[in-house]
């Protein structure tokens, strides 16, 4: 049986974080505008994120941040915002059944704009083992997902169901071992993995 992993960004500070300056919408509020777009209609700007008095603060002081342009870029929307190198690695591993496409997004810093990519799903995927998944009582809100091996066997990347259209641009995805190994072999930065439960 294949193993699968929750794939997210590394949770460490200090770090460069991409912000949409002047945009006052939350991630889920932007999804309807991005559903059919080919690019995010605004650029993001890098700020240096630090932990101060147990709070995230940002500034323009990047002096203690070694790698500003990580392959997974932390951002205020918690999108899967990936470098072109990471996009190529993921694209090379897909089975073709995942219904994934990409939005491009410019990220600016010190007069330079670098193109990143936002992973987007075109349709919701039926992936859960309903009997084993833990839900908030009386709702369909997931506390702890458990995935059905027979449902995910043809997917190399998938997301869990979520309310509204949030499944389209999720904050994290699940990946097969082969994708994890390809990411690690390519030396991609800013990523974190934890094993998912599959039965």
Coordinates of N, CA, C and O in Angstrom, one line a residue:
X1 N 0.8 -1.2 0.0 CA 0.0 0.0 0.0 C 0.9 1.2 0.0 O 1.8 1.3 0.8
X2 N 0.6 2.2 -0.9 CA 1.3 3.4 -0.9 C 1.1 4.3 0.3 O 0.1 4.2 1.0
X3 N 2.1 5.0 0.7 CA 2.0 6.0 1.8 C 1.8 7.4 1.2 O 2.2 7.7 0.1
X4 N 1.1 8.2 2.0 CA 0.8 9.5 1.6 C 1.1 10.5 2.8 O 1.1 10.1 3.9
X5 N 1.4 11.7 2.4 CA 1.9 12.7 3.4 C 1.1 14.0 3.2 O 0.9 14.5 2.1
X6 N 0.9 14.7 4.3 CA 0.4 16.0 4.3 C 1.6 16.9 3.9 O 2.6 16.8 4.5
X7 N 1.4 17.7 2.9 CA 2.5 18.6 2.4 C 2.1 20.1 2.7 O 1.1 20.5 2.2
X8 N 2.9 20.7 3.4 CA 2.7 22.1 3.8 C 4.0 22.9 3.8 O 5.1 22.3 3.4
X9 N 3.9 24.1 4.1 CA 5.1 24.9 4.2 C 5.8 24.7 5.6 O 5.1 24.4 6.6
X10 N 7.1 24.9 5.6 CA 7.8 24.8 6.9 C 7.4 25.9 7.9 O 7.1 27.1 7.5
X11 N 7.2 25.6 9.1 CA 6.7 26.5 10.1 C 7.9 27.0 10.9 O 8.2 26.4 12.0
X12 N 8.6 28.0 10.4 CA 9.8 28.5 11.2 C 9.9 30.0 10.9 O 9.7 30.5 9.8
X13 N 10.4 30.7 11.9 CA 10.7 32.1 11.8 C 12.1 32.3 12.4 O 12.5 31.6 13.3
X14 N 12.8 33.3 11.9 CA 12.4 34.3 10.9 C 12.3 33.7 9.5 O 12.9 32.7 9.2
X15 N 11.4 34.4 8.7 CA 11.3 33.9 7.3 C 10.7 35.1 6.5 O 10.1 36.0 7.0
X16 N 11.0 35.0 5.2 CA 10.4 35.9 4.2 C 8.9 35.4 4.0 O 8.7 34.2 3.8
X17 N 8.0 36.4 4.1 CA 6.6 36.1 3.9 C 6.0 37.0 2.9 O 6.3 38.2 2.9
X18 N 5.2 36.5 2.0 CA 4.6 37.3 0.9 C 3.2 37.9 1.4 O 2.4 37.1 1.9
X19 N 3.1 39.2 1.2 CA 1.9 39.9 1.6 C 1.3 40.6 0.4 O 2.0 41.1 -0.4
X20 N 0.0 40.7 0.4 CA -0.7 41.5 -0.6 C -1.1 42.8 0.0 O -2.1 43.0 0.6
X21 N -0.2 43.8 -0.2 CA -0.3 45.1 0.4 C -1.5 45.8 -0.3 O -1.6 45.9 -1.5
X22 N -2.4 46.3 0.5 CA -3.6 47.1 0.0 C -4.8 46.2 -0.4 O -5.8 46.7 -0.8
X23 N -4.6 44.9 -0.3 CA -5.8 44.0 -0.5 C -6.4 43.6 0.8 O -5.7 43.0 1.7
X24 N -7.6 43.9 1.0 CA -8.2 43.6 2.3 C -9.2 42.4 2.3 O -9.9 42.2 3.3
X25 N -9.1 41.5 1.3 CA -9.9 40.3 1.3 C -9.1 39.1 1.9 O -7.9 39.1 1.8
X26 N -9.9 38.2 2.5 CA -9.3 37.0 3.0 C -9.2 36.0 1.9 O -9.8 36.1 0.8
X27 N -8.5 34.9 2.1 CA -8.2 33.9 1.1 C -9.6 33.4 0.5 O -9.7 33.3 -0.7
X28 N -10.5 33.0 1.3 CA -11.7 32.4 0.8 C -12.6 33.4 0.0 O -13.3 33.0 -0.8
X29 N -12.4 34.7 0.3 CA -13.1 35.7 -0.4 C -12.6 36.0 -1.8 O -13.2 36.5 -2.7
X30 N -11.3 35.6 -2.0 CA -10.7 35.8 -3.3 C -10.9 34.6 -4.2 O -10.8 34.7 -5.5
X31 N -11.3 33.4 -3.7 CA -11.4 32.2 -4.5 C -12.4 32.4 -5.7 O -12.1 32.0 -6.8
X32 N -13.6 33.0 -5.5 CA -14.5 33.2 -6.7 C -13.8 34.0 -7.8 O -14.1 33.7 -9.0
X33 N -13.0 35.0 -7.4 CA -12.3 35.8 -8.5 C -11.2 35.0 -9.2 O -10.8 35.4 -10.3
X34 N -10.7 34.0 -8.5 CA -9.5 33.3 -9.1 C -9.9 32.0 -9.7 O -9.1 31.3 -10.3
X35 N -11.2 31.6 -9.7 CA -11.7 30.3 -10.2 C -11.3 30.1 -11.6 O -10.9 29.0 -12.0
X36 N -11.5 31.1 -12.5 CA -11.2 31.0 -13.9 C -10.0 31.8 -14.4 O -9.7 31.9 -15.6
X37 N -9.3 32.4 -13.4 CA -8.2 33.3 -13.8 C -7.0 32.4 -14.2 O -6.9 31.3 -13.8
X38 N -6.0 33.1 -14.9 CA -4.8 32.4 -15.2 C -3.6 33.0 -14.3 O -2.5 32.4 -14.3
X39 N -3.9 34.1 -13.7 CA -2.9 34.7 -12.9 C -3.6 35.5 -11.7 O -4.7 35.9 -11.9
X40 N -2.9 35.6 -10.6 CA -3.4 36.4 -9.5 C -3.4 37.9 -10.0 O -2.3 38.3 -10.5
X41 N -4.5 38.6 -9.9 CA -4.5 40.0 -10.5 C -3.8 41.1 -9.7 O -4.0 42.2 -10.0
X42 N -2.9 40.7 -8.8 CA -2.1 41.7 -8.0 C -0.8 41.0 -7.6 O -0.8 39.7 -7.5
X43 N 0.2 41.7 -7.4 CA 1.5 41.2 -7.0 C 1.5 41.1 -5.4 O 0.9 41.9 -4.8
X44 N 2.3 40.2 -4.9 CA 2.6 40.2 -3.5 C 3.9 40.8 -3.3 O 4.8 40.9 -4.2
X45 N 4.2 41.2 -2.0 CA 5.4 41.8 -1.6 C 6.0 41.1 -0.5 O 5.3 40.7 0.5
X46 N 7.3 40.8 -0.5 CA 8.0 40.1 0.6 C 8.2 41.1 1.8 O 8.6 42.2 1.6
X47 N 7.9 40.5 2.9 CA 8.3 41.2 4.2 C 9.0 40.2 5.1 O 8.8 39.0 4.9
X48 N 9.8 40.6 6.0 CA 10.5 39.8 6.9 C 9.6 39.5 8.1 O 9.2 40.4 8.8
X49 N 9.3 38.2 8.3 CA 8.5 37.8 9.5 C 9.4 37.4 10.6 O 10.2 36.5 10.5
X50 N 9.1 37.9 11.8 CA 9.8 37.6 13.0 C 8.8 37.3 14.2 O 7.7 37.9 14.1
X51 N 9.2 36.5 15.1 CA 8.4 36.3 16.3 C 8.9 37.3 17.4 O 10.1 37.3 17.8
X52 N 8.0 38.1 17.9 CA 8.3 39.0 19.0 C 7.2 39.0 20.0 O 6.0 39.3 19.6
X53 N 7.5 38.7 21.2 CA 6.5 38.6 22.3 C 5.4 37.6 21.9 O 4.2 37.9 22.1
X54 N 5.8 36.5 21.3 CA 4.8 35.5 20.9 C 3.9 35.9 19.8 O 2.8 35.4 19.6
X55 N 4.2 37.0 19.1 CA 3.4 37.5 18.0 C 4.2 37.6 16.7 O 5.4 37.9 16.8
X56 N 3.6 37.4 15.6 CA 4.2 37.6 14.3 C 4.3 39.0 14.0 O 3.2 39.7 14.0
X57 N 5.4 39.6 13.7 CA 5.6 41.0 13.3 C 6.4 40.9 12.0 O 7.2 40.0 11.7
X58 N 6.2 41.9 11.1 CA 6.9 42.0 9.9 C 7.6 43.3 9.7 O 7.2 44.3 10.3
X59 N 8.7 43.3 9.0 CA 9.5 44.5 8.8 C 10.2 44.3 7.4 O 10.0 43.4 6.7
X60 N 11.1 45.3 7.1 CA 11.9 45.2 5.9 C 13.3 44.8 6.2 O 14.2 44.9 5.4
X61 N 13.6 44.3 7.4 CA 14.9 43.8 7.9 C 15.1 42.3 7.6 O 14.6 41.5 8.4
X62 N 15.7 42.0 6.5 CA 15.9 40.6 6.1 C 17.3 40.1 6.5 O 17.7 39.1 6.1
X63 N 18.0 40.9 7.4 CA 19.4 40.6 7.7 C 19.6 39.2 8.3 O 20.7 38.6 8.1
X64 N 18.7 38.7 9.0 CA 18.8 37.4 9.7 C 18.1 36.2 8.9 O 17.9 35.2 9.5
X65 N 17.7 36.5 7.7 CA 17.0 35.5 6.9 C 17.9 35.0 5.8 O 18.3 35.8 4.9
X66 N 18.4 33.8 5.8 CA 19.4 33.3 4.9 C 18.8 33.2 3.5 O 19.4 33.8 2.5
X67 N 17.8 32.4 3.3 CA 17.2 32.2 2.0 C 15.9 32.9 1.8 O 14.9 32.4 2.4
X68 N 15.9 34.0 1.1 CA 14.6 34.7 0.9 C 13.7 34.0 -0.1 O 12.5 33.9 0.2
X69 N 14.2 33.5 -1.2 CA 13.4 32.9 -2.2 C 13.3 31.4 -2.0 O 13.9 30.6 -2.8
X70 N 12.5 31.0 -1.0 CA 12.3 29.5 -0.8 C 11.4 29.0 -1.9 O 10.6 29.7 -2.5
X71 N 11.4 27.7 -2.1 CA 10.6 27.0 -3.1 C 9.1 27.0 -2.7 O 8.2 27.1 -3.5
X72 N 8.8 26.8 -1.4 CA 7.5 27.1 -0.9 C 7.6 28.4 -0.2 O 8.4 28.6 0.7
X73 N 6.7 29.4 -0.6 CA 6.8 30.7 -0.1 C 5.7 30.9 0.9 O 4.5 30.9 0.5
X74 N 6.0 31.1 2.2 CA 4.9 31.5 3.1 C 4.2 32.8 2.7 O 4.8 33.7 2.1
X75 N 2.9 32.8 2.9 CA 2.1 34.0 2.5 C 0.9 34.2 3.4 O 0.4 33.2 4.0
X76 N 0.4 35.4 3.3 CA -0.7 35.7 4.2 C -2.0 35.0 3.9 O -2.9 34.9 4.8
X77 N -2.1 34.5 2.7 CA -3.4 33.7 2.3 C -3.3 32.2 2.6 O -4.2 31.5 2.4
X78 N -2.1 31.8 3.1 CA -1.8 30.3 3.3 C -2.0 29.5 2.0 O -2.4 28.3 2.1
X79 N -1.8 30.1 0.8 CA -1.9 29.4 -0.4 C -0.6 28.5 -0.5 O 0.4 28.8 0.1
X80 N -0.8 27.5 -1.4 CA 0.4 26.7 -1.8 C 1.1 27.5 -2.9 O 0.8 27.3 -4.0
X81 N 2.0 28.3 -2.5 CA 2.7 29.3 -3.3 C 4.1 28.7 -3.6 O 4.9 28.7 -2.7
X82 N 4.3 28.2 -4.8 CA 5.5 27.5 -5.1 C 6.3 28.1 -6.3 O 5.8 28.7 -7.2
X83 N 7.6 27.8 -6.2 CA 8.5 28.3 -7.2 C 8.3 27.5 -8.5 O 7.6 26.4 -8.5
X84 N 8.8 28.0 -9.6 CA 8.7 27.3 -10.9 C 9.3 26.0 -10.8 O 8.8 25.0 -11.4
X85 N 10.4 25.9 -10.1 CA 11.1 24.6 -10.0 C 10.2 23.5 -9.3 O 10.1 22.4 -9.7
X86 N 9.5 24.0 -8.2 CA 8.6 23.1 -7.5 C 7.5 22.7 -8.4 O 7.0 21.5 -8.4
X87 N 6.9 23.6 -9.1 CA 5.8 23.3 -10.0 C 6.2 22.2 -11.0 O 5.4 21.3 -11.2
X88 N 7.4 22.4 -11.6 CA 7.9 21.4 -12.5 C 8.0 20.0 -11.9 O 7.6 19.0 -12.5
X89 N 8.5 19.9 -10.7 CA 8.6 18.7 -10.0 C 7.3 18.0 -9.8 O 7.1 16.8 -10.0
X90 N 6.3 18.8 -9.3 CA 5.0 18.3 -9.0 C 4.3 17.9 -10.3 O 3.7 16.8 -10.4
X91 N 4.4 18.7 -11.3 CA 3.8 18.4 -12.6 C 4.3 17.0 -13.2 O 3.6 16.3 -13.8
X92 N 5.6 16.8 -13.0 CA 6.2 15.6 -13.5 C 5.8 14.3 -12.8 O 5.9 13.2 -13.4
X93 N 5.1 14.5 -11.7 CA 4.7 13.3 -10.9 C 3.2 13.0 -11.0 O 2.8 12.0 -10.6
X94 N 2.4 13.9 -11.6 CA 1.0 13.8 -11.6 C 0.6 12.6 -12.5 O 1.2 12.4 -13.5
X95 N -0.5 12.0 -12.1 CA -1.1 10.9 -12.9 C -2.0 11.4 -14.0 O -2.2 10.7 -15.0
X96 N -2.4 12.7 -13.9 CA -3.3 13.2 -14.9 C -4.8 13.2 -14.4 O -5.7 13.8 -15.1
X97 N -5.1 12.5 -13.3 CA -6.4 12.4 -12.8 C -6.7 13.4 -11.7 O -7.9 13.4 -11.2
X98 N -5.8 14.2 -11.3 CA -5.9 15.0 -10.1 C -6.7 16.3 -10.4 O -7.1 17.0 -9.4
X99 N -6.9 16.7 -11.6 CA -7.6 17.9 -12.0 C -7.0 19.2 -11.3 O -7.6 20.0 -10.7
X100 N -5.7 19.2 -11.5 CA -4.9 20.4 -11.0 C -4.5 21.3 -12.2 O -4.1 20.8 -13.2
X101 N -4.5 22.6 -11.9 CA -3.9 23.5 -12.8 C -3.2 24.6 -11.9 O -3.2 24.5 -10.7
X102 N -2.7 25.6 -12.5 CA -1.9 26.6 -11.7 C -2.3 28.0 -12.1 O -2.6 28.3 -13.2
X103 N -2.2 28.9 -11.1 CA -2.2 30.3 -11.3 C -0.8 30.9 -11.1 O -0.1 30.4 -10.3
X104 N -0.4 31.8 -11.9 CA 0.9 32.5 -11.7 C 0.7 33.7 -10.8 O -0.4 34.3 -10.7
X105 N 1.7 34.0 -10.0 CA 1.6 35.1 -9.1 C 3.0 35.8 -9.0 O 4.0 35.1 -8.8
X106 N 3.1 37.1 -9.1 CA 4.3 37.8 -9.0 C 4.6 38.2 -7.5 O 3.7 38.6 -6.8
X107 N 5.8 38.0 -7.1 CA 6.2 38.4 -5.8 C 7.4 39.4 -5.9 O 8.4 39.0 -6.5
X108 N 7.2 40.5 -5.3 CA 8.3 41.6 -5.4 C 9.1 41.7 -4.2 O 8.6 41.6 -3.1
X109 N 10.4 42.1 -4.4 CA 11.3 42.4 -3.4 C 12.5 43.1 -3.9 O 13.1 42.6 -4.9
X110 N 12.9 44.2 -3.4 CA 14.0 45.0 -3.7 C 14.1 45.3 -5.2 O 15.2 45.1 -5.9
X111 N 13.0 45.6 -5.8 CA 13.0 46.0 -7.2 C 12.9 44.8 -8.2 O 12.8 45.0 -9.4
X112 N 12.8 43.6 -7.6 CA 12.8 42.4 -8.5 C 11.4 41.7 -8.3 O 10.8 41.7 -7.2
X113 N 10.8 41.2 -9.3 CA 9.5 40.5 -9.2 C 9.8 39.1 -9.8 O 10.3 38.9 -10.9
X114 N 9.5 38.1 -8.9 CA 9.7 36.7 -9.3 C 8.4 36.0 -9.4 O 7.5 36.2 -8.6
X115 N 8.2 35.2 -10.5 CA 7.0 34.5 -10.7 C 6.9 33.2 -9.9 O 7.8 32.4 -9.9
X116 N 5.9 33.1 -9.1 CA 5.5 31.9 -8.3 C 4.2 31.3 -8.8 O 3.6 31.9 -9.7
X117 N 3.8 30.2 -8.3 CA 2.7 29.5 -8.8 C 1.8 29.0 -7.7 O 2.3 28.5 -6.7
X118 N 0.5 29.2 -7.9 CA -0.5 28.7 -6.9 C -1.2 27.5 -7.4 O -1.8 27.5 -8.5
X119 N -1.1 26.4 -6.6 CA -1.8 25.2 -7.0 C -3.3 25.3 -6.8 O -3.8 25.8 -5.8
X120 N -4.0 24.9 -7.9 CA -5.5 25.0 -7.9 C -6.1 23.7 -8.4 O -5.7 23.2 -9.4
X121 N -7.2 23.3 -7.7 CA -8.0 22.1 -8.2 C -9.2 22.6 -9.0 O -9.8 23.6 -8.7
X122 N -9.5 21.8 -10.0 CA -10.6 22.1 -10.9 C -11.9 21.5 -10.5 O -13.0 21.9 -10.9
X123 N -11.8 20.4 -9.6 CA -13.0 19.8 -9.1 C -12.7 19.2 -7.8 O -11.6 18.8 -7.5
X124 N -13.8 19.0 -6.9 CA -13.6 18.3 -5.7 C -13.3 16.8 -5.9 O -13.8 16.2 -6.8
X125 N -12.5 16.3 -5.0 CA -12.1 14.8 -5.2 C -12.7 14.1 -4.0 O -12.7 14.5 -2.9
X126 N -13.3 12.9 -4.3 CA -13.9 12.0 -3.3 C -12.7 11.1 -2.8 O -12.3 10.2 -3.5
X127 N -12.2 11.4 -1.6 CA -11.0 10.8 -1.1 C -11.2 10.2 0.3 O -10.3 9.4 0.7
X128 N -12.2 10.6 1.0 CA -12.3 10.2 2.4 C -12.8 8.8 2.7 O -13.7 8.3 1.9
X129 N -12.3 8.2 3.7 CA -12.9 7.0 4.3 C -13.9 7.6 5.3 O -13.5 8.0 6.4
X130 N -15.2 7.7 5.0 CA -16.2 8.4 5.8 C -16.3 7.8 7.2 O -16.4 8.4 8.2
X131 N -16.2 6.4 7.3 CA -16.4 5.7 8.5 C -15.3 6.0 9.5 O -15.5 6.0 10.7
X132 N -14.1 6.2 9.0 CA -12.9 6.4 9.9 C -12.6 7.9 10.1 O -11.9 8.2 11.1
X133 N -13.1 8.8 9.3 CA -12.8 10.2 9.5 C -13.6 10.8 10.7 O -14.8 10.4 10.9
X134 N -13.0 11.7 11.4 CA -13.6 12.3 12.6 C -14.1 13.7 12.2 O -13.4 14.5 11.6
X135 N -15.4 13.9 12.4 CA -16.1 15.1 12.1 C -16.6 15.8 13.3 O -16.8 15.2 14.4
X136 N -16.8 17.2 13.2 CA -17.4 17.9 14.3 C -18.9 17.3 14.4 O -19.5 17.2 13.3
X137 N -19.3 16.9 15.6 CA -20.6 16.3 15.7 C -21.7 17.0 15.1 O -21.9 18.2 15.3
X138 N -22.5 16.3 14.2 CA -23.6 16.9 13.6 C -23.3 17.8 12.4 O -24.2 18.4 11.8
X139 N -22.1 17.8 11.9 CA -21.7 18.6 10.8 C -20.8 17.8 9.8 O -20.5 16.6 10.1
X140 N -20.4 18.4 8.7 CA -19.5 17.8 7.8 C -18.1 18.4 7.9 O -17.2 18.2 7.0
X141 N -17.9 19.1 9.0 CA -16.5 19.8 9.2 C -15.6 18.7 9.7 O -15.8 18.0 10.7
X142 N -14.5 18.6 9.0 CA -13.5 17.5 9.4 C -12.6 17.9 10.5 O -11.9 19.0 10.4
X143 N -12.4 17.1 11.5 CA -11.4 17.2 12.5 C -10.2 16.5 12.2 O -9.1 17.0 12.2
X144 N -10.3 15.2 11.8 CA -9.2 14.4 11.5 C -9.5 13.5 10.3 O -10.3 12.6 10.4
X145 N -8.9 13.8 9.1 CA -9.3 13.1 7.9 C -8.6 11.7 7.9 O -7.5 11.6 8.4
X146 N -9.3 10.7 7.4 CA -8.7 9.4 7.1 C -9.1 9.1 5.6 O -10.3 9.3 5.3
X147 N -8.1 8.8 4.8 CA -8.4 8.6 3.4 C -8.6 7.1 3.0 O -8.0 6.2 3.7
X148 N -9.4 6.9 2.0 CA -9.6 5.6 1.5 C -8.6 5.2 0.4 O -8.6 5.9 -0.6
X149 N -7.8 4.2 0.6 CA -6.8 3.8 -0.3 C -7.4 3.5 -1.7 O -6.8 4.0 -2.7
X150 N -8.6 2.9 -1.8 CA -9.2 2.6 -3.1 C -9.6 3.9 -3.8 O -9.7 3.9 -5.1
X151 N -9.9 5.0 -3.1 CA -10.3 6.2 -3.7 C -9.1 7.1 -4.2 O -9.3 7.9 -5.1
X152 N -8.0 7.0 -3.5 CA -6.8 7.9 -3.8 C -5.8 7.2 -4.6 O -4.8 7.8 -5.0
X153 N -5.9 5.9 -4.9 CA -4.8 5.2 -5.6 C -4.4 5.8 -6.9 O -3.2 5.5 -7.3
X154 N -5.2 6.5 -7.6 CA -4.8 7.1 -8.9 C -4.4 8.5 -8.8 O -4.2 9.2 -9.8
X155 N -4.3 9.0 -7.5 CA -3.9 10.4 -7.3 C -2.5 10.5 -6.7 O -2.2 9.8 -5.8
X156 N -1.7 11.3 -7.3 CA -0.4 11.6 -6.7 C -0.4 12.8 -5.8 O 0.4 13.0 -4.9
X157 N -1.4 13.7 -6.0 CA -1.6 14.9 -5.2 C -3.2 15.0 -5.0 O -3.9 14.9 -6.0
X158 N -3.6 15.3 -3.8 CA -5.1 15.5 -3.6 C -5.3 16.4 -2.4 O -4.4 16.6 -1.6
X159 N -6.5 16.9 -2.3 CA -6.8 17.7 -1.1 C -8.0 17.1 -0.4 O -8.7 16.2 -0.9
X160 N -8.2 17.5 0.8 CA -9.4 17.0 1.6 C -10.6 17.9 1.3 O -10.4 19.1 1.0
X161 N -11.8 17.4 1.4 CA -13.0 18.2 1.2 C -13.0 19.4 2.2 O -12.5 19.2 3.3
X162 N -13.6 20.5 1.8 CA -13.7 21.6 2.7 C -15.0 22.4 2.3 O -15.5 22.2 1.3
X163 N -15.4 23.3 3.2 CA -16.6 24.1 3.0 C -16.5 25.1 1.8 O -15.4 25.5 1.5
X164 N -17.6 25.3 1.2 CA -17.6 26.3 0.1 C -16.7 25.9 -1.0 O -16.6 24.7 -1.4
X165 N -16.0 26.8 -1.6 CA -15.1 26.6 -2.7 C -13.6 26.5 -2.2 O -12.7 26.5 -3.0
X166 N -13.4 26.4 -0.9 CA -12.0 26.4 -0.3 C -11.2 25.2 -0.8 O -10.0 25.2 -0.8
X167 N -11.8 24.1 -1.3 CA -11.1 23.0 -1.9 C -10.3 23.4 -3.1 O -9.3 22.8 -3.5
X168 N -10.8 24.5 -3.8 CA -10.1 24.9 -5.1 C -8.6 25.3 -4.8 O -7.7 25.0 -5.6
X169 N -8.4 26.1 -3.8 CA -7.1 26.6 -3.5 C -6.8 26.3 -2.0 O -7.0 27.2 -1.1
X170 N -6.4 25.1 -1.7 CA -6.3 24.7 -0.3 C -4.9 25.2 0.3 O -4.0 25.5 -0.4
X171 N -4.9 25.3 1.6 CA -3.6 25.6 2.3 C -2.6 24.5 2.4 O -1.5 24.8 2.7
X172 N -3.1 23.3 2.1 CA -2.2 22.1 2.2 C -2.8 21.1 1.3 O -3.9 21.1 1.0
X173 N -1.9 20.1 0.8 CA -2.4 19.0 0.0 C -1.7 17.7 0.6 O -0.8 17.8 1.4
X174 N -2.2 16.6 0.1 CA -1.6 15.3 0.4 C -0.9 14.8 -0.8 O -1.4 14.9 -1.9
X175 N 0.2 14.2 -0.6 CA 1.0 13.7 -1.7 C 1.5 12.3 -1.5 O 1.7 11.8 -0.4
X176 N 1.7 11.6 -2.6 CA 2.2 10.2 -2.6 C 3.7 10.2 -2.3 O 4.3 11.2 -2.5
X177 N 4.2 9.1 -1.8 CA 5.6 8.9 -1.5 C 6.5 9.4 -2.7 O 7.5 10.0 -2.5
X178 N 6.1 9.0 -3.9 CA 6.9 9.3 -5.0 C 7.1 10.8 -5.2 O 8.1 11.3 -5.6
X179 N 6.0 11.6 -4.9 CA 6.1 13.1 -5.0 C 7.0 13.6 -3.9 O 7.9 14.5 -4.2
X180 N 6.8 13.1 -2.7 CA 7.7 13.5 -1.6 C 9.2 13.2 -1.9 O 10.0 14.1 -1.7
X181 N 9.5 12.1 -2.5 CA 10.8 11.7 -2.8 C 11.4 12.6 -3.9 O 12.6 13.0 -3.8
X182 N 10.6 13.0 -4.9 CA 11.0 13.9 -6.0 C 11.3 15.3 -5.4 O 12.3 15.9 -5.8
X183 N 10.5 15.7 -4.5 CA 10.7 17.0 -3.9 C 12.0 17.0 -3.1 O 12.8 18.0 -3.2
X184 N 12.2 16.0 -2.3 CA 13.5 15.9 -1.5 C 14.7 15.7 -2.4 O 15.7 16.4 -2.2
X185 N 14.6 14.9 -3.5 CA 15.7 14.7 -4.4 C 16.1 16.0 -5.1 O 17.3 16.3 -5.3
X186 N 15.1 16.9 -5.4 CA 15.4 18.2 -6.0 C 15.9 19.2 -5.1 O 16.3 20.3 -5.5
X187 N 15.9 18.9 -3.8 CA 16.4 19.8 -2.7 C 15.6 21.1 -2.6 O 16.1 22.1 -2.2
X188 N 14.3 20.9 -2.8 CA 13.4 22.1 -2.7 C 13.2 22.5 -1.2 O 13.3 21.7 -0.3
X189 N 13.1 23.8 -1.0 CA 13.2 24.4 0.3 C 11.9 24.9 0.8 O 11.0 25.2 0.0
X190 N 11.8 25.0 2.1 CA 10.6 25.6 2.8 C 9.4 24.7 3.0 O 8.3 25.1 3.2
X191 N 9.7 23.3 2.8 CA 8.6 22.4 2.8 C 8.6 21.5 4.1 O 9.6 21.4 4.8
X192 N 7.4 21.0 4.4 CA 7.3 20.1 5.6 C 6.3 19.0 5.2 O 5.4 19.2 4.4
X193 N 6.5 17.8 5.8 CA 5.7 16.6 5.6 C 5.3 16.0 6.9 O 6.1 15.9 7.8
X194 N 4.1 15.4 6.9 CA 3.7 14.5 8.0 C 2.8 13.5 7.4 O 2.0 13.7 6.5
X195 N 2.9 12.3 7.9 CA 2.2 11.1 7.4 C 0.7 11.2 7.5 O 0.2 11.6 8.6
X196 N 0.0 10.9 6.5 CA -1.5 10.9 6.5 C -2.0 9.5 6.8 O -1.3 8.5 6.6
X197 N -3.2 9.4 7.4 CA -3.8 8.1 7.7 C -4.6 7.6 6.5 O -5.5 8.3 6.0
X198 N -4.3 6.5 6.0 CA -4.9 5.9 4.8 C -5.3 4.4 5.2 O -4.5 3.7 5.7
X199 N -6.6 4.1 5.0 CA -7.0 2.7 5.2 C -7.8 2.2 4.0 O -8.3 2.9 3.2

